[in-house]
PDB file of C-alpha atoms in Angstrom:
ATOM      1  CA  UNK J  22    -154.811 133.322 158.436  1.00  0.00           C
ATOM      2  CA  UNK J  23    -155.486 134.326 155.083  1.00  0.00           C
ATOM      3  CA  UNK J  24    -156.732 137.642 155.889  1.00  0.00           C
ATOM      4  CA  UNK J  25    -154.503 139.618 152.888  1.00  0.00           C
ATOM      5  CA  UNK J  26    -151.645 141.936 155.519  1.00  0.00           C
ATOM      6  CA  UNK J  27    -149.663 145.131 153.225  1.00  0.00           C
ATOM      7  CA  UNK J  28    -145.556 145.190 153.715  1.00  0.00           C
ATOM      8  CA  UNK J  29    -144.530 148.388 154.274  1.00  0.00           C
ATOM      9  CA  UNK J  30    -140.300 148.920 153.952  1.00  0.00           C
ATOM     10  CA  UNK J  31    -140.397 152.888 155.957  1.00  0.00           C
ATOM     11  CA  UNK J  32    -139.736 156.068 155.433  1.00  0.00           C
ATOM     12  CA  UNK J  33    -138.734 159.420 157.723  1.00  0.00           C
ATOM     13  CA  UNK J  34    -139.835 158.056 161.582  1.00  0.00           C
ATOM     14  CA  UNK J  35    -142.337 155.545 160.425  1.00  0.00           C
ATOM     15  CA  UNK J  36    -140.282 151.342 161.079  1.00  0.00           C
ATOM     16  CA  UNK J  37    -140.748 149.140 158.671  1.00  0.00           C
ATOM     17  CA  UNK J  38    -143.536 146.444 158.655  1.00  0.00           C
ATOM     18  CA  UNK J  39    -142.783 142.995 156.468  1.00  0.00           C
ATOM     19  CA  UNK J  40    -144.586 139.519 155.986  1.00  0.00           C
ATOM     20  CA  UNK J  41    -140.926 137.768 157.980  1.00  0.00           C
ATOM     21  CA  UNK J  42    -142.339 139.618 161.232  1.00  0.00           C
ATOM     22  CA  UNK J  43    -140.829 141.764 163.420  1.00  0.00           C
ATOM     23  CA  UNK J  44    -136.572 141.868 163.378  1.00  0.00           C
ATOM     24  CA  UNK J  45    -134.197 143.572 166.311  1.00  0.00           C
ATOM     25  CA  UNK J  46    -133.005 147.068 164.821  1.00  0.00           C
ATOM     26  CA  UNK J  47    -129.097 147.375 163.874  1.00  0.00           C
ATOM     27  CA  UNK J  48    -126.353 148.845 164.368  1.00  0.00           C
ATOM     28  CA  UNK J  49    -124.065 149.111 160.788  1.00  0.00           C
ATOM     29  CA  UNK J  50    -122.055 152.078 161.584  1.00  0.00           C
ATOM     30  CA  UNK J  51    -120.725 154.799 163.554  1.00  0.00           C
ATOM     31  CA  UNK J  52    -120.463 157.910 161.942  1.00  0.00           C
ATOM     32  CA  UNK J  53    -117.996 160.036 162.540  1.00  0.00           C
ATOM     33  CA  UNK J  54    -118.473 163.767 163.216  1.00  0.00           C
ATOM     34  CA  UNK J  55    -116.810 166.665 164.826  1.00  0.00           C
ATOM     35  CA  UNK J  56    -118.258 168.920 167.751  1.00  0.00           C
ATOM     36  CA  UNK J  57    -117.232 172.569 167.062  1.00  0.00           C
ATOM     37  CA  UNK J  58    -118.081 175.724 169.284  1.00  0.00           C
ATOM     38  CA  UNK J  59    -121.769 177.804 168.391  1.00  0.00           C
ATOM     39  CA  UNK J  60    -122.413 181.211 168.600  1.00  0.00           C
ATOM     40  CA  UNK J  61    -126.094 183.198 168.375  1.00  0.00           C
ATOM     41  CA  UNK J  62    -128.241 186.022 169.621  1.00  0.00           C
ATOM     42  CA  UNK J  63    -128.598 184.470 173.083  1.00  0.00           C
ATOM     43  CA  UNK J  64    -126.997 181.516 173.268  1.00  0.00           C
ATOM     44  CA  UNK J  65    -123.369 179.266 172.475  1.00  0.00           C
ATOM     45  CA  UNK J  66    -122.372 176.011 172.054  1.00  0.00           C
ATOM     46  CA  UNK J  67    -118.831 174.850 173.487  1.00  0.00           C
ATOM     47  CA  UNK J  68    -117.696 171.522 173.219  1.00  0.00           C
ATOM     48  CA  UNK J  69    -116.353 169.590 176.878  1.00  0.00           C
ATOM     49  CA  UNK J  70    -115.280 166.635 174.603  1.00  0.00           C
ATOM     50  CA  UNK J  71    -115.672 164.403 171.715  1.00  0.00           C
ATOM     51  CA  UNK J  72    -119.506 163.249 172.809  1.00  0.00           C
ATOM     52  CA  UNK J  73    -120.190 166.056 175.385  1.00  0.00           C
ATOM     53  CA  UNK J  74    -120.808 169.641 174.472  1.00  0.00           C
ATOM     54  CA  UNK J  75    -121.865 172.775 177.535  1.00  0.00           C
ATOM     55  CA  UNK J  76    -124.863 174.745 176.010  1.00  0.00           C
ATOM     56  CA  UNK J  77    -125.216 178.352 178.034  1.00  0.00           C
ATOM     57  CA  UNK J  78    -128.393 180.725 177.351  1.00  0.00           C
ATOM     58  CA  UNK J  79    -128.936 184.214 177.950  1.00  0.00           C
ATOM     59  CA  UNK J  80    -131.424 185.821 177.368  1.00  0.00           C
ATOM     60  CA  UNK J  81    -132.751 183.224 174.264  1.00  0.00           C
ATOM     61  CA  UNK J  82    -135.772 183.729 172.606  1.00  0.00           C
ATOM     62  CA  UNK J  83    -137.391 182.142 169.299  1.00  0.00           C
ATOM     63  CA  UNK J  84    -136.042 179.171 167.550  1.00  0.00           C
ATOM     64  CA  UNK J  85    -132.539 178.285 166.474  1.00  0.00           C
ATOM     65  CA  UNK J  86    -130.817 175.346 164.892  1.00  0.00           C
ATOM     66  CA  UNK J  87    -127.323 175.450 164.955  1.00  0.00           C
ATOM     67  CA  UNK J  88    -125.642 173.070 162.572  1.00  0.00           C
ATOM     68  CA  UNK J  89    -122.358 171.366 163.179  1.00  0.00           C
ATOM     69  CA  UNK J  90    -120.336 170.515 159.934  1.00  0.00           C
ATOM     70  CA  UNK J  91    -121.953 167.824 157.099  1.00  0.00           C
ATOM     71  CA  UNK J  92    -120.753 164.494 157.206  1.00  0.00           C
ATOM     72  CA  UNK J  93    -121.752 162.462 153.564  1.00  0.00           C
ATOM     73  CA  UNK J  94    -124.200 160.231 153.819  1.00  0.00           C
ATOM     74  CA  UNK J  95    -126.033 157.806 151.415  1.00  0.00           C
ATOM     75  CA  UNK J  96    -129.013 157.878 150.070  1.00  0.00           C
ATOM     76  CA  UNK J  97    -131.853 156.421 151.834  1.00  0.00           C
ATOM     77  CA  UNK J  98    -130.402 155.656 154.995  1.00  0.00           C
ATOM     78  CA  UNK J  99    -131.230 155.370 158.513  1.00  0.00           C
ATOM     79  CA  UNK J 100    -129.838 157.155 160.839  1.00  0.00           C
ATOM     80  CA  UNK J 101    -130.107 157.666 164.459  1.00  0.00           C
ATOM     81  CA  UNK J 102    -128.470 160.355 166.827  1.00  0.00           C
ATOM     82  CA  UNK J 103    -128.858 159.863 170.375  1.00  0.00           C
ATOM     83  CA  UNK J 104    -127.493 161.552 173.282  1.00  0.00           C
ATOM     84  CA  UNK J 105    -127.986 162.036 176.999  1.00  0.00           C
ATOM     85  CA  UNK J 106    -128.970 165.657 178.669  1.00  0.00           C
ATOM     86  CA  UNK J 107    -129.080 167.464 181.700  1.00  0.00           C
ATOM     87  CA  UNK J 108    -129.960 171.018 183.205  1.00  0.00           C
ATOM     88  CA  UNK J 109    -127.028 172.083 185.158  1.00  0.00           C
ATOM     89  CA  UNK J 110    -128.986 175.691 185.860  1.00  0.00           C
ATOM     90  CA  UNK J 111    -131.223 178.160 185.687  1.00  0.00           C
ATOM     91  CA  UNK J 112    -135.216 176.933 184.493  1.00  0.00           C
ATOM     92  CA  UNK J 113    -138.311 175.042 186.120  1.00  0.00           C
ATOM     93  CA  UNK J 114    -139.496 172.050 184.456  1.00  0.00           C
ATOM     94  CA  UNK J 115    -142.853 174.788 183.553  1.00  0.00           C
ATOM     95  CA  UNK J 116    -139.898 176.587 181.080  1.00  0.00           C
ATOM     96  CA  UNK J 117    -140.907 176.463 177.867  1.00  0.00           C
ATOM     97  CA  UNK J 118    -137.707 176.659 176.858  1.00  0.00           C
ATOM     98  CA  UNK J 119    -137.119 172.844 175.073  1.00  0.00           C
ATOM     99  CA  UNK J 120    -133.381 171.562 173.746  1.00  0.00           C
ATOM    100  CA  UNK J 121    -132.420 168.429 172.150  1.00  0.00           C
ATOM    101  CA  UNK J 122    -129.905 167.244 168.677  1.00  0.00           C
ATOM    102  CA  UNK J 123    -131.255 166.147 165.367  1.00  0.00           C
ATOM    103  CA  UNK J 124    -130.192 165.524 162.026  1.00  0.00           C
ATOM    104  CA  UNK J 125    -130.884 167.384 158.949  1.00  0.00           C
ATOM    105  CA  UNK J 126    -130.903 166.782 154.944  1.00  0.00           C
ATOM    106  CA  UNK J 127    -127.763 169.261 154.500  1.00  0.00           C
ATOM    107  CA  UNK J 128    -129.898 171.216 151.682  1.00  0.00           C
ATOM    108  CA  UNK J 129    -132.043 172.375 154.607  1.00  0.00           C
ATOM    109  CA  UNK J 130    -135.749 171.981 156.021  1.00  0.00           C
ATOM    110  CA  UNK J 131    -137.252 174.703 153.572  1.00  0.00           C
ATOM    111  CA  UNK J 132    -135.653 172.901 151.151  1.00  0.00           C
ATOM    112  CA  UNK J 133    -136.264 169.090 151.461  1.00  0.00           C
ATOM    113  CA  UNK J 134    -139.416 169.157 155.297  1.00  0.00           C
ATOM    114  CA  UNK J 135    -136.926 166.242 156.073  1.00  0.00           C
ATOM    115  CA  UNK J 136    -134.892 166.432 159.513  1.00  0.00           C
ATOM    116  CA  UNK J 137    -135.828 164.659 162.724  1.00  0.00           C
ATOM    117  CA  UNK J 138    -134.861 165.978 166.317  1.00  0.00           C
ATOM    118  CA  UNK J 139    -136.141 165.324 170.351  1.00  0.00           C
ATOM    119  CA  UNK J 140    -135.344 167.414 173.105  1.00  0.00           C
ATOM    120  CA  UNK J 141    -135.713 167.578 176.497  1.00  0.00           C
ATOM    121  CA  UNK J 142    -137.061 170.485 179.045  1.00  0.00           C
ATOM    122  CA  UNK J 143    -135.255 173.213 180.455  1.00  0.00           C
ATOM    123  CA  UNK J 144    -135.579 172.294 184.007  1.00  0.00           C
ATOM    124  CA  UNK J 145    -134.687 168.349 184.022  1.00  0.00           C
ATOM    125  CA  UNK J 146    -131.603 167.842 186.414  1.00  0.00           C
ATOM    126  CA  UNK J 147    -131.464 164.371 186.192  1.00  0.00           C
ATOM    127  CA  UNK J 148    -129.458 162.772 182.920  1.00  0.00           C
ATOM    128  CA  UNK J 149    -132.304 161.225 180.704  1.00  0.00           C
ATOM    129  CA  UNK J 150    -131.554 160.119 177.236  1.00  0.00           C
ATOM    130  CA  UNK J 151    -132.831 160.939 173.906  1.00  0.00           C
ATOM    131  CA  UNK J 152    -132.917 159.531 170.247  1.00  0.00           C
ATOM    132  CA  UNK J 153    -134.661 160.271 166.284  1.00  0.00           C
ATOM    133  CA  UNK J 154    -133.968 158.710 163.717  1.00  0.00           C
ATOM    134  CA  UNK J 155    -134.915 159.503 160.226  1.00  0.00           C
ATOM    135  CA  UNK J 156    -134.658 157.779 156.522  1.00  0.00           C
ATOM    136  CA  UNK J 157    -132.777 160.183 154.049  1.00  0.00           C
ATOM    137  CA  UNK J 158    -134.271 160.911 150.686  1.00  0.00           C
ATOM    138  CA  UNK J 159    -133.846 159.251 147.535  1.00  0.00           C
ATOM    139  CA  UNK J 160    -131.159 161.839 146.436  1.00  0.00           C
ATOM    140  CA  UNK J 161    -129.635 162.375 149.683  1.00  0.00           C
ATOM    141  CA  UNK J 162    -126.222 163.610 149.712  1.00  0.00           C
ATOM    142  CA  UNK J 163    -125.219 164.693 153.073  1.00  0.00           C
ATOM    143  CA  UNK J 164    -126.973 165.183 156.634  1.00  0.00           C
ATOM    144  CA  UNK J 165    -126.386 168.283 159.496  1.00  0.00           C
ATOM    145  CA  UNK J 166    -125.760 167.653 162.932  1.00  0.00           C
ATOM    146  CA  UNK J 167    -127.827 170.517 164.818  1.00  0.00           C
ATOM    147  CA  UNK J 168    -128.846 171.214 168.106  1.00  0.00           C
ATOM    148  CA  UNK J 169    -132.466 172.452 168.204  1.00  0.00           C
ATOM    149  CA  UNK J 170    -133.742 175.225 170.319  1.00  0.00           C
ATOM    150  CA  UNK J 171    -137.047 176.062 170.915  1.00  0.00           C
ATOM    151  CA  UNK J 172    -138.558 178.633 173.037  1.00  0.00           C
ATOM    152  CA  UNK J 173    -141.243 181.440 172.902  1.00  0.00           C
ATOM    153  CA  UNK J 174    -141.180 184.765 173.397  1.00  0.00           C
ATOM    154  CA  UNK J 175    -140.480 185.672 176.836  1.00  0.00           C
ATOM    155  CA  UNK J 176    -136.328 185.539 177.012  1.00  0.00           C
ATOM    156  CA  UNK J 177    -134.711 182.415 178.793  1.00  0.00           C
ATOM    157  CA  UNK J 178    -131.803 182.148 180.677  1.00  0.00           C
ATOM    158  CA  UNK J 179    -129.921 179.300 182.143  1.00  0.00           C
ATOM    159  CA  UNK J 180    -127.053 175.940 181.031  1.00  0.00           C
ATOM    160  CA  UNK J 181    -126.965 172.418 180.140  1.00  0.00           C
ATOM    161  CA  UNK J 182    -125.032 169.789 179.213  1.00  0.00           C
ATOM    162  CA  UNK J 183    -125.202 167.164 176.271  1.00  0.00           C
ATOM    163  CA  UNK J 184    -123.445 163.441 177.459  1.00  0.00           C
ATOM    164  CA  UNK J 185    -122.649 160.456 175.549  1.00  0.00           C
ATOM    165  CA  UNK J 186    -123.152 162.203 171.297  1.00  0.00           C
ATOM    166  CA  UNK J 187    -123.104 159.951 168.804  1.00  0.00           C
ATOM    167  CA  UNK J 188    -124.572 159.169 165.104  1.00  0.00           C
ATOM    168  CA  UNK J 189    -125.396 155.454 163.798  1.00  0.00           C
ATOM    169  CA  UNK J 190    -126.403 153.531 161.032  1.00  0.00           C
ATOM    170  CA  UNK J 191    -129.312 151.276 161.667  1.00  0.00           C
ATOM    171  CA  UNK J 192    -131.315 149.283 159.967  1.00  0.00           C
ATOM    172  CA  UNK J 193    -134.895 149.328 161.479  1.00  0.00           C
ATOM    173  CA  UNK J 194    -136.223 147.173 163.762  1.00  0.00           C
ATOM    174  CA  UNK J 195    -139.419 145.668 161.172  1.00  0.00           C
ATOM    175  CA  UNK J 196    -142.771 145.137 162.412  1.00  0.00           C
ATOM    176  CA  UNK J 197    -145.206 142.340 161.232  1.00  0.00           C
ATOM    177  CA  UNK J 198    -146.574 143.335 158.352  1.00  0.00           C
ATOM    178  CA  UNK J 199    -149.751 144.855 158.926  1.00  0.00           C
ATOM    179  CA  UNK J 200    -153.778 144.092 157.721  1.00  0.00           C
ATOM    180  CA  UNK J 201    -155.055 145.655 154.850  1.00  0.00           C
ATOM    181  CA  UNK J 202    -159.292 145.185 156.636  1.00  0.00           C
ATOM    182  CA  UNK J 203    -160.925 147.395 159.039  1.00  0.00           C
ATOM    183  CA  UNK J 204    -164.156 146.519 159.757  1.00  0.00           C
ATOM    184  CA  UNK J 205    -165.901 148.417 162.352  1.00  0.00           C
ATOM    185  CA  UNK J 206    -170.116 146.659 163.460  1.00  0.00           C
ATOM    186  CA  UNK J 207    -173.067 147.547 165.346  1.00  0.00           C
ATOM    187  CA  UNK J 208    -176.745 146.916 165.475  1.00  0.00           C
ATOM    188  CA  UNK J 209    -179.651 148.951 164.931  1.00  0.00           C
ATOM    189  CA  UNK J 210    -181.393 149.829 168.550  1.00  0.00           C
ATOM    190  CA  UNK J 211    -184.085 147.215 167.694  1.00  0.00           C
ATOM    191  CA  UNK J 212    -181.707 144.574 167.117  1.00  0.00           C
ATOM    192  CA  UNK J 213    -182.970 144.134 163.490  1.00  0.00           C
ATOM    193  CA  UNK J 214    -180.440 145.660 161.704  1.00  0.00           C
ATOM    194  CA  UNK J 215    -176.945 145.059 161.586  1.00  0.00           C
ATOM    195  CA  UNK J 216    -174.263 147.498 160.034  1.00  0.00           C
ATOM    196  CA  UNK J 217    -170.856 146.580 158.690  1.00  0.00           C
ATOM    197  CA  UNK J 218    -167.996 148.738 157.525  1.00  0.00           C
ATOM    198  CA  UNK J 219    -165.075 147.761 155.769  1.00  0.00           C
ATOM    199  CA  UNK J 220    -161.943 149.286 154.986  1.00  0.00           C
ATOM    200  CA  UNK J 221    -159.884 148.079 152.290  1.00  0.00           C
ATOM    201  CA  UNK J 222    -156.701 150.045 153.234  1.00  0.00           C
ATOM    202  CA  UNK J 223    -154.524 148.791 150.026  1.00  0.00           C
ATOM    203  CA  UNK J 224    -153.616 150.760 147.398  1.00  0.00           C
ATOM    204  CA  UNK J 225    -153.900 148.472 144.226  1.00  0.00           C
ATOM    205  CA  UNK J 226    -156.096 145.848 145.471  1.00  0.00           C
TER     206      UNK J 226
END
């Protein structure tokens, strides 16, 4: 009971750990956003509803991250994008292409390294749910919702559908504070010597 523990407020995809123990995630607000047609080399994206779209691939290779219109965001906020995805034409489960959605700081990945993403494989014909969360940087002002297309060098063709796309600001679930000490012990072969290694994970104490 007296073992030291460490609290952690969380960052990026890492959940917070607090002394008040585990807590359920809370949805604070649903963020409005607009889906618009997007097109690039080997792909086209067409909205089919307020929260759905169709992705068509025609000889796509490499990577692409086409973005929709940005929205304002508060610094230090935790935002989640969720969606369901299925393949409607082309591809098999072993196809190297993965497609999905994500969020990115509107200053770009190269400038901030602040983003999150979730993908499914071309070839999965059943609806599958995906989601990811990102915690915005202390100086963040906006986020791009993006479609994520990741393939190899071989051209890929096919079609996928997205539905129930939602972006929400959430208060992430907290885990219990974690132990500040980790120990490992062992005995020598003759049983006469006890070896003990203790790691102190606290940054200040």
